[in-house]
PDB file of C-alpha atoms in Angstrom:
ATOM      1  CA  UNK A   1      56.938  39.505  17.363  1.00 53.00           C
ATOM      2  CA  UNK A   2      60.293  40.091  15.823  1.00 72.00           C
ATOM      3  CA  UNK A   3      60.296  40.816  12.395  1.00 92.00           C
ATOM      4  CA  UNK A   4      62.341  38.817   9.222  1.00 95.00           C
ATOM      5  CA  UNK A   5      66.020  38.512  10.632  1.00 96.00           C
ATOM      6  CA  UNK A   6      68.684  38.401   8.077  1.00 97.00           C
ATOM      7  CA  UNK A   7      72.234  38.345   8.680  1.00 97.00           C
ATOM      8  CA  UNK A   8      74.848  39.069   7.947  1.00 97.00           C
ATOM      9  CA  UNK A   9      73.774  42.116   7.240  1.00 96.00           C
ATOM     10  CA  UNK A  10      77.079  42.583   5.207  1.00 97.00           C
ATOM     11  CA  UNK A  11      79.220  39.937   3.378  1.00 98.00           C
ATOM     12  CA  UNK A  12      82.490  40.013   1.469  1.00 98.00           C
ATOM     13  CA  UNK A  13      83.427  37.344  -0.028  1.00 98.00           C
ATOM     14  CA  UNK A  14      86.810  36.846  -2.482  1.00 98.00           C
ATOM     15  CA  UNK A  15      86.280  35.240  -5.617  1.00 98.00           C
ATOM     16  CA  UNK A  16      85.976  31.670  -5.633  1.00 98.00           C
ATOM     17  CA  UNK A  17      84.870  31.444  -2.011  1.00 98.00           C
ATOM     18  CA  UNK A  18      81.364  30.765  -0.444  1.00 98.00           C
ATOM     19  CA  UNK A  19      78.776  32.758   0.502  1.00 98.00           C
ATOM     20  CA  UNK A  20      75.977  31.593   3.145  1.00 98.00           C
ATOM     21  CA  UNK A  21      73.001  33.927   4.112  1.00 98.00           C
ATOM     22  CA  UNK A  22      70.728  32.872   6.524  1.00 98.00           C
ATOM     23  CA  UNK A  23      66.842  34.069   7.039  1.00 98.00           C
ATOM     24  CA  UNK A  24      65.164  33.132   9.706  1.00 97.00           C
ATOM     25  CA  UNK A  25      61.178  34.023   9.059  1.00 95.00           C
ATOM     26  CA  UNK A  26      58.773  35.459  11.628  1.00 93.00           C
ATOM     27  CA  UNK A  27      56.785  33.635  14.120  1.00 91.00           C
ATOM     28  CA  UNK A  28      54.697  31.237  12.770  1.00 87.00           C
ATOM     29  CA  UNK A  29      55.868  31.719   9.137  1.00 90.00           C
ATOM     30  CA  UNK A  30      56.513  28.278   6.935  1.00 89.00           C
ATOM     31  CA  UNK A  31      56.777  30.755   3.587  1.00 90.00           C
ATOM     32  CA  UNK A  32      60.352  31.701   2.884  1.00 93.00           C
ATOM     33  CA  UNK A  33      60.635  34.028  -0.536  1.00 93.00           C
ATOM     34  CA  UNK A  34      64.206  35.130  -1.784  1.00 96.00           C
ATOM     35  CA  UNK A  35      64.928  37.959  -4.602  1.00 95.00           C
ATOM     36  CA  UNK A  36      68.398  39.614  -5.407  1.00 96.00           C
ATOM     37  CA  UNK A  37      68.199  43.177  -5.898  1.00 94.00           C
ATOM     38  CA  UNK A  38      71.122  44.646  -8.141  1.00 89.00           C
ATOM     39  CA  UNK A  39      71.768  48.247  -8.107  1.00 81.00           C
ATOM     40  CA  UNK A  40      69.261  50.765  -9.021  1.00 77.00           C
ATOM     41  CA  UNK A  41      66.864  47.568 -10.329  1.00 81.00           C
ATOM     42  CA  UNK A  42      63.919  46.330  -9.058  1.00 83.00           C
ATOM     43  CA  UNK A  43      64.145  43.051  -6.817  1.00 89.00           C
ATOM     44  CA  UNK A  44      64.123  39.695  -8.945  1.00 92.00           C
ATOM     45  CA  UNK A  45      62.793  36.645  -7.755  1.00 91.00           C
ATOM     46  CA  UNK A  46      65.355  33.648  -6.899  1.00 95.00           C
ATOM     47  CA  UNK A  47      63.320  31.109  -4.852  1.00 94.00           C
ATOM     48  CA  UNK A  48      60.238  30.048  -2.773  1.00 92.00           C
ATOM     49  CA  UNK A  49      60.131  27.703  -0.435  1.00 93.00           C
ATOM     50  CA  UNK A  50      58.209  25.869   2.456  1.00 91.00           C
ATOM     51  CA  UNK A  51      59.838  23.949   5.335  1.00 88.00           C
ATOM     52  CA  UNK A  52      61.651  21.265   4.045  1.00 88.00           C
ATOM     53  CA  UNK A  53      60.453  21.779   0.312  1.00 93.00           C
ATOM     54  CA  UNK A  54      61.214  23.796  -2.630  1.00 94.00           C
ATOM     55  CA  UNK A  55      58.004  24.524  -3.831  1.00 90.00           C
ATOM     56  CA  UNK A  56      59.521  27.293  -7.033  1.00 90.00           C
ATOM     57  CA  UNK A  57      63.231  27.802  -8.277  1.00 93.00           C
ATOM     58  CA  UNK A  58      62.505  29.471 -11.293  1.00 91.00           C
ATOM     59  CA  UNK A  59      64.293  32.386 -10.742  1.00 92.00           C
ATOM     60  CA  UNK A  60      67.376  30.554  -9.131  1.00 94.00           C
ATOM     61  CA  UNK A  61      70.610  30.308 -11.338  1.00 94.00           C
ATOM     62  CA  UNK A  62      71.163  26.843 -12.356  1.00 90.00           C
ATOM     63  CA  UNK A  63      74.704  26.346 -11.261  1.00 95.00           C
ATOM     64  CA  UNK A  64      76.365  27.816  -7.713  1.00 97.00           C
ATOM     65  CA  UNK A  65      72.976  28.264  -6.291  1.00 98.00           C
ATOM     66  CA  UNK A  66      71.316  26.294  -4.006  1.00 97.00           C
ATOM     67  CA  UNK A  67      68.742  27.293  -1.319  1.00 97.00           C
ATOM     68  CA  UNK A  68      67.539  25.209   1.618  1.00 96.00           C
ATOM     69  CA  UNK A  69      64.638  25.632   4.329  1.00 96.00           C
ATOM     70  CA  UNK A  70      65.441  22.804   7.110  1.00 93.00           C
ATOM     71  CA  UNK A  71      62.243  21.568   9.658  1.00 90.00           C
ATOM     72  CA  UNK A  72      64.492  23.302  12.506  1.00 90.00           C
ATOM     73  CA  UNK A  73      66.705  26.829  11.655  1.00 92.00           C
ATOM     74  CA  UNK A  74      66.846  29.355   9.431  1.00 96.00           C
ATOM     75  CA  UNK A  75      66.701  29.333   5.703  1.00 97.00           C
ATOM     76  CA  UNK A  76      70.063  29.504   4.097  1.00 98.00           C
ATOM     77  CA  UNK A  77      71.122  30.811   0.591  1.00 98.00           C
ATOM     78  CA  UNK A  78      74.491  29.186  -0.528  1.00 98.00           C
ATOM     79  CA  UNK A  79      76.663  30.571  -3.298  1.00 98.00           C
ATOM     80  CA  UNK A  80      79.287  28.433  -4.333  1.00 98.00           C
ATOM     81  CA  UNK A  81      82.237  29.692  -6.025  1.00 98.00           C
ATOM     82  CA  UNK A  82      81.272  33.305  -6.064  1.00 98.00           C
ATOM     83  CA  UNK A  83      82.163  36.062  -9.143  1.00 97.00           C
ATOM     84  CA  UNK A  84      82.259  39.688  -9.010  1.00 95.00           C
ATOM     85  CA  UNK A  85      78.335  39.372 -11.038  1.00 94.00           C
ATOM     86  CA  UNK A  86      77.045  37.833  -7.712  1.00 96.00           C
ATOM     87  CA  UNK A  87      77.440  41.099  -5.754  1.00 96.00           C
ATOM     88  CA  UNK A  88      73.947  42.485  -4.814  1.00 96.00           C
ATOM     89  CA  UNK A  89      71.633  42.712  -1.779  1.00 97.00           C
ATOM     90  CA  UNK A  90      69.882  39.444  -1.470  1.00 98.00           C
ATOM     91  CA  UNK A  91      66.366  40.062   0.396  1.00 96.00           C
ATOM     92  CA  UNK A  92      64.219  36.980   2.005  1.00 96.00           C
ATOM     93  CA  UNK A  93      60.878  37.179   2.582  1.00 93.00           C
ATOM     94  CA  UNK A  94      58.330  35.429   4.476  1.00 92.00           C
ATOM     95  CA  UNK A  95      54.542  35.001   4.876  1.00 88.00           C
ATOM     96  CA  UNK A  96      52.284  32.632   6.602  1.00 84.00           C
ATOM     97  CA  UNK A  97      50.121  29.866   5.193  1.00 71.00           C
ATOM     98  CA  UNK A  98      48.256  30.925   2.239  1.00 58.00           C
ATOM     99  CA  UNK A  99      47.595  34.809   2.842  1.00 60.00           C
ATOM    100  CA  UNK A 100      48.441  37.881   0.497  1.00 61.00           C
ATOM    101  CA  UNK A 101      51.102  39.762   2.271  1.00 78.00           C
ATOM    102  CA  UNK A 102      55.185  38.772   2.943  1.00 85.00           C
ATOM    103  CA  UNK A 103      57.622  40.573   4.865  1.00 90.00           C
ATOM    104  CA  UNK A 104      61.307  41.246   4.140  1.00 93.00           C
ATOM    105  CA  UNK A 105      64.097  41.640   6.461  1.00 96.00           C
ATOM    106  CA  UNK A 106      66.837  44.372   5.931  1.00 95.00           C
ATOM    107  CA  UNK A 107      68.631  42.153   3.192  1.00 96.00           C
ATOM    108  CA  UNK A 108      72.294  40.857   3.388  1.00 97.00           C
ATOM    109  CA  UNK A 109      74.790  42.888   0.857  1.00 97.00           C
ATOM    110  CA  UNK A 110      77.103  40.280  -0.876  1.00 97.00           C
ATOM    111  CA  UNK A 111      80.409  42.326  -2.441  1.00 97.00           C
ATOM    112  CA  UNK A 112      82.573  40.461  -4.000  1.00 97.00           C
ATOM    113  CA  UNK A 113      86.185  41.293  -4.380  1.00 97.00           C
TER     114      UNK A 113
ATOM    115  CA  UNK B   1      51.292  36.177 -14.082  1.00 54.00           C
ATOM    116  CA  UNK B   2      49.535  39.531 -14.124  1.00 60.00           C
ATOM    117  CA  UNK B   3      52.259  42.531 -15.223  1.00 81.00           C
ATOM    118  CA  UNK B   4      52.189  45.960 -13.605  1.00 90.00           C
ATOM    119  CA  UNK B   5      52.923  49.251 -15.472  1.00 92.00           C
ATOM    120  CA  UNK B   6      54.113  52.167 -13.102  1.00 95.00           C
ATOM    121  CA  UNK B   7      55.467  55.526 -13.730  1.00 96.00           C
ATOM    122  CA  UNK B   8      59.751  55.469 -13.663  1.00 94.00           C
ATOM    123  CA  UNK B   9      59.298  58.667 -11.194  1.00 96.00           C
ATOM    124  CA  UNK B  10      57.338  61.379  -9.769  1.00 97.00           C
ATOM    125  CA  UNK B  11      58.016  64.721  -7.605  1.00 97.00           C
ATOM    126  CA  UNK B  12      55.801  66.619  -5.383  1.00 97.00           C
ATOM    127  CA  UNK B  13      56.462  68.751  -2.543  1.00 97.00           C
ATOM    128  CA  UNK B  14      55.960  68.812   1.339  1.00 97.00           C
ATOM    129  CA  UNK B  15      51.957  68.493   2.436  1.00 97.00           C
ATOM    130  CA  UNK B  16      50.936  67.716  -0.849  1.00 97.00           C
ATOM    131  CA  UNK B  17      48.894  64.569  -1.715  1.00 97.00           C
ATOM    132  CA  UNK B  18      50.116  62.653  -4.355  1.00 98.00           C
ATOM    133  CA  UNK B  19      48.408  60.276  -6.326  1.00 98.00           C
ATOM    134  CA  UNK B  20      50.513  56.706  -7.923  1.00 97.00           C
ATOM    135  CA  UNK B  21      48.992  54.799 -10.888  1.00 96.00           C
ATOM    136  CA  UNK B  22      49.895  50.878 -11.498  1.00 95.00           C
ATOM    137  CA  UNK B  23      48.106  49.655 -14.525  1.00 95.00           C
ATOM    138  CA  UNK B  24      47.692  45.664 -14.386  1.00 92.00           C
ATOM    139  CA  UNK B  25      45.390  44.658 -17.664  1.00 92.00           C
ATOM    140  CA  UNK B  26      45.754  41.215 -17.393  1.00 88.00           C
ATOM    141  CA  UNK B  27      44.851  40.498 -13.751  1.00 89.00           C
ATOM    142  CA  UNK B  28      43.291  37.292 -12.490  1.00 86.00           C
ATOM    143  CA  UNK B  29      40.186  37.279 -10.584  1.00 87.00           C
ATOM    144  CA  UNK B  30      42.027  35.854  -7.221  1.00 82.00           C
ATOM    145  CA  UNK B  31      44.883  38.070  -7.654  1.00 85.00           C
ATOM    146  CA  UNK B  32      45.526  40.836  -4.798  1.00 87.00           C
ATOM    147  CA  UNK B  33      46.823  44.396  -5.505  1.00 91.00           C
ATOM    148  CA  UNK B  34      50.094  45.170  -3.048  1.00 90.00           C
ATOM    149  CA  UNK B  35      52.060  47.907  -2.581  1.00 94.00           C
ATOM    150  CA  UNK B  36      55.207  48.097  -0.602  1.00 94.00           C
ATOM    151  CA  UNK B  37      58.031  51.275   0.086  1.00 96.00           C
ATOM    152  CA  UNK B  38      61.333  50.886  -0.045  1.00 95.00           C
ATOM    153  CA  UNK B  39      63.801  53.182   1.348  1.00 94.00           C
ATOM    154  CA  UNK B  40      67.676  52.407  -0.106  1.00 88.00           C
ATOM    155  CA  UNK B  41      69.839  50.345   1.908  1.00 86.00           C
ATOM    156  CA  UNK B  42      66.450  48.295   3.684  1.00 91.00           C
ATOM    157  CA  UNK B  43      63.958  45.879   2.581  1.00 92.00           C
ATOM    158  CA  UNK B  44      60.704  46.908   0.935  1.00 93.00           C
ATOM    159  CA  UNK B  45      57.880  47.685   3.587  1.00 93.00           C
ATOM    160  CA  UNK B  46      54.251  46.601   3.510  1.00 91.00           C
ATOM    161  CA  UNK B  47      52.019  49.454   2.991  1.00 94.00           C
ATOM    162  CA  UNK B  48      48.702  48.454   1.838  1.00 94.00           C
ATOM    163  CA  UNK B  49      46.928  45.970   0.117  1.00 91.00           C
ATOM    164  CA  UNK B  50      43.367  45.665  -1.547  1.00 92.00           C
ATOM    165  CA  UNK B  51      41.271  43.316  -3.631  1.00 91.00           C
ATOM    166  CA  UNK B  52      38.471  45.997  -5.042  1.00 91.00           C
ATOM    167  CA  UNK B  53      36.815  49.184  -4.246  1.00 90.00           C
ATOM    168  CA  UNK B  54      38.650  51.171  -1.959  1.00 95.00           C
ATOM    169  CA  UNK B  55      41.197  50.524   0.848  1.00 95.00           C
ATOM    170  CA  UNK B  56      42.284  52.527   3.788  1.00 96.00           C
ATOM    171  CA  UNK B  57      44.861  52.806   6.811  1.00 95.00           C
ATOM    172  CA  UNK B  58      47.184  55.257   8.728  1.00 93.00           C
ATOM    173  CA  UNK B  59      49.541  55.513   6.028  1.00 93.00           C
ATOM    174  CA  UNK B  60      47.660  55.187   2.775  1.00 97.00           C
ATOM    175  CA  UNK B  61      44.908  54.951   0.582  1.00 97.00           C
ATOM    176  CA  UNK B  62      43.890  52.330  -2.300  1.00 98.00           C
ATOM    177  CA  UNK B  63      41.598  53.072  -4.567  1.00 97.00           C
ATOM    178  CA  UNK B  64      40.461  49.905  -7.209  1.00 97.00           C
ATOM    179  CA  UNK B  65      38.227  50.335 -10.101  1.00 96.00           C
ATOM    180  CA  UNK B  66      35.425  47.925 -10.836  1.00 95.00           C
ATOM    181  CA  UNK B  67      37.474  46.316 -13.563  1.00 95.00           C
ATOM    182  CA  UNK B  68      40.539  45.919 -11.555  1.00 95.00           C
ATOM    183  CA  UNK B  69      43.010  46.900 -14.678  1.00 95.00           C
ATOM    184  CA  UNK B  70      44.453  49.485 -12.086  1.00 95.00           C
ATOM    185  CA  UNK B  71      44.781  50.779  -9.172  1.00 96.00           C
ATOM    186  CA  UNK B  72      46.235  54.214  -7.361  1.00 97.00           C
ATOM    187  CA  UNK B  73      48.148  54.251  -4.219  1.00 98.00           C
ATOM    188  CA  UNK B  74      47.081  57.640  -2.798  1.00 98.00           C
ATOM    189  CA  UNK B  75      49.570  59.163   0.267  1.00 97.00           C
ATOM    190  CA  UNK B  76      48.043  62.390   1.538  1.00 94.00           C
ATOM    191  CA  UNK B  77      50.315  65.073   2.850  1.00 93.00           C
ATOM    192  CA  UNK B  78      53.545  63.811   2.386  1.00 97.00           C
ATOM    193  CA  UNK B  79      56.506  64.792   4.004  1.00 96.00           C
ATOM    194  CA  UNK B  80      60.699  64.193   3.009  1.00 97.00           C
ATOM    195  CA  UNK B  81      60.764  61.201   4.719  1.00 96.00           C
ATOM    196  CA  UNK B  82      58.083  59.706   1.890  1.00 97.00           C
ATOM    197  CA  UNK B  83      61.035  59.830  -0.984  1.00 97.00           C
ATOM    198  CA  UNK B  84      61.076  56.239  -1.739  1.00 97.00           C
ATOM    199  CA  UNK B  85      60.527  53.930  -4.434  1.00 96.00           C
ATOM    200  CA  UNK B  86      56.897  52.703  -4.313  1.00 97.00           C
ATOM    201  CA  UNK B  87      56.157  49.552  -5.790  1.00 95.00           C
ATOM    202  CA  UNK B  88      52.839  48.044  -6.772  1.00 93.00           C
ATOM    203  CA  UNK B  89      52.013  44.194  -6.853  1.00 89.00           C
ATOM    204  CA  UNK B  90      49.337  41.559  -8.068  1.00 87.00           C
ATOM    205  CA  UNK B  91      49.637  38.413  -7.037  1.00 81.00           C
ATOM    206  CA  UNK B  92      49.364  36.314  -4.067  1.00 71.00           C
ATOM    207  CA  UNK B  93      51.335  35.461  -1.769  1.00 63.00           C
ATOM    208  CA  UNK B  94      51.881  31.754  -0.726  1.00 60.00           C
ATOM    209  CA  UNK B  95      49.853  30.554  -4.320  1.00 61.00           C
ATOM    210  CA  UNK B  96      52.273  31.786  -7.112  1.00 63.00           C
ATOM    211  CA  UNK B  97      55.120  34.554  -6.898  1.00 72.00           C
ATOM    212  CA  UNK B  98      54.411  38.403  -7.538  1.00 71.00           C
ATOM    213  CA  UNK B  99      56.524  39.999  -9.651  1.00 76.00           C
ATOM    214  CA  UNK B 100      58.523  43.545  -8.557  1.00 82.00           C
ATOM    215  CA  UNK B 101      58.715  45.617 -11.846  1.00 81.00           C
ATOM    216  CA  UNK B 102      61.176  48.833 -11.775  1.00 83.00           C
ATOM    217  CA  UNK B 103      58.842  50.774  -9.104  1.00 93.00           C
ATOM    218  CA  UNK B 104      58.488  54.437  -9.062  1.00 96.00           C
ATOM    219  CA  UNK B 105      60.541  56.949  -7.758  1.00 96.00           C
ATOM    220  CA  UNK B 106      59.277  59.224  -5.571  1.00 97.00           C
ATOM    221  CA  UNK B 107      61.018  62.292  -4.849  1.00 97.00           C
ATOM    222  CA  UNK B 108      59.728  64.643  -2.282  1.00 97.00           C
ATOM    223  CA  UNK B 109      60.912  68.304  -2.278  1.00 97.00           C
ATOM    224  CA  UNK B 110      60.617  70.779   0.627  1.00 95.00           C
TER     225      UNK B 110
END
């Protein structure tokens, strides 16, 4: 059973452009978690989501952000209009239905330049 | 949701066991106690997870006081490759979102 597959595994992006990172969960997974991690910080929660739903954005920033997890395909994270702030490593997560325990892929590093 | 208190950092040295404290005062009585390892550069790795009493598996140890206000990851004999930053969580997963505090750092020296 593969693990959480995230990729790109490395992104650069020039200001002002888009950023898409895509998760696609493990087998048999409908959970999809995603935190941003900035340097030498802990990870901070962005958005949760089921297939098809947003179930929490909390964490999300209101504007440029958006976050999608289609019936078929991966989740994506979209970043519109990206600033140098937005550089980090963006981890997903994923668990199945209703159990205490999520696992992370290897993360996608956004730089922007 | 419940908040977790951890120390910033730690050292210890090659075969020795060493012992990490997460206070959590405020935990609910469905909440689960996780802990995950993350290495820099990857994502954080499952290592064990508990609801009371004690908890046990090739890589760890839990150990959960009656009251549940903390709990002490326990990681016997480690080795260089166990420098990491350990972080504990209460939550669960799938019902509402577990927060990562700051983690400790642990630093193991030969």
């Amino acid at each position: 059973n593969a693990g959480v597959m995230q990729n790109p595994r490395h992104l650069v992006r020039r200001r002002g452009q888009e950023a898409r990172l895509r998760c696609s969960p493990m087998k048999g997974h409908s959970h999809v978690y995603w935190y941003r991690q900035l340097p030498e910080e802990g990870l901070k929660f962005m958005v949760y989501l089921q297939k098809e739903n947003i179930i929490d954005e909390s964490g999300m920033p209101k504007e440029r952000f958006s976050a999608e997890f289609p019936k078929e395909g991966p989740s994506i994270l979209r970043i519109q209009q990206v600033v140098r702030g937005d550089s980090a490593a963006y981890f997903c997560a994923s668990s199945p239905d209703r159990t205490t325990e999520a696992f992370f892929g290897q993360g996608t590093r956004l730089t922007v330049v | 949701l419940a908040k977790t208190t951890q120390p910033i950092s730690m050292d210890s040295y090659e075969g020795q066991e060493v012992n990490i404290t997460c206070s959590h005062n405020n935990i609910a009585t469905n909440d689960y106690i996780t802990w995950y390892q993350q290495f820099p550069s990857q994502g954080p790795r499952f290592i064990i997870q508990g609801y009371k009493t004690k908890v046990t598996n090739e890589v760890a140890s839990l150990f959960i006081p009656a009251d549940r206000k903390s709990s002490t990851l326990s990681l016997p004999r480690v080795s260089l490759s166990d420098t990491a930053v350990y972080y504990c969580l209460v939550g669960g997963w799938g019902s509402y979102i577990p927060t990562f505090g700051r983690g400790t750092s642990l630093i193991v020296h030969p």
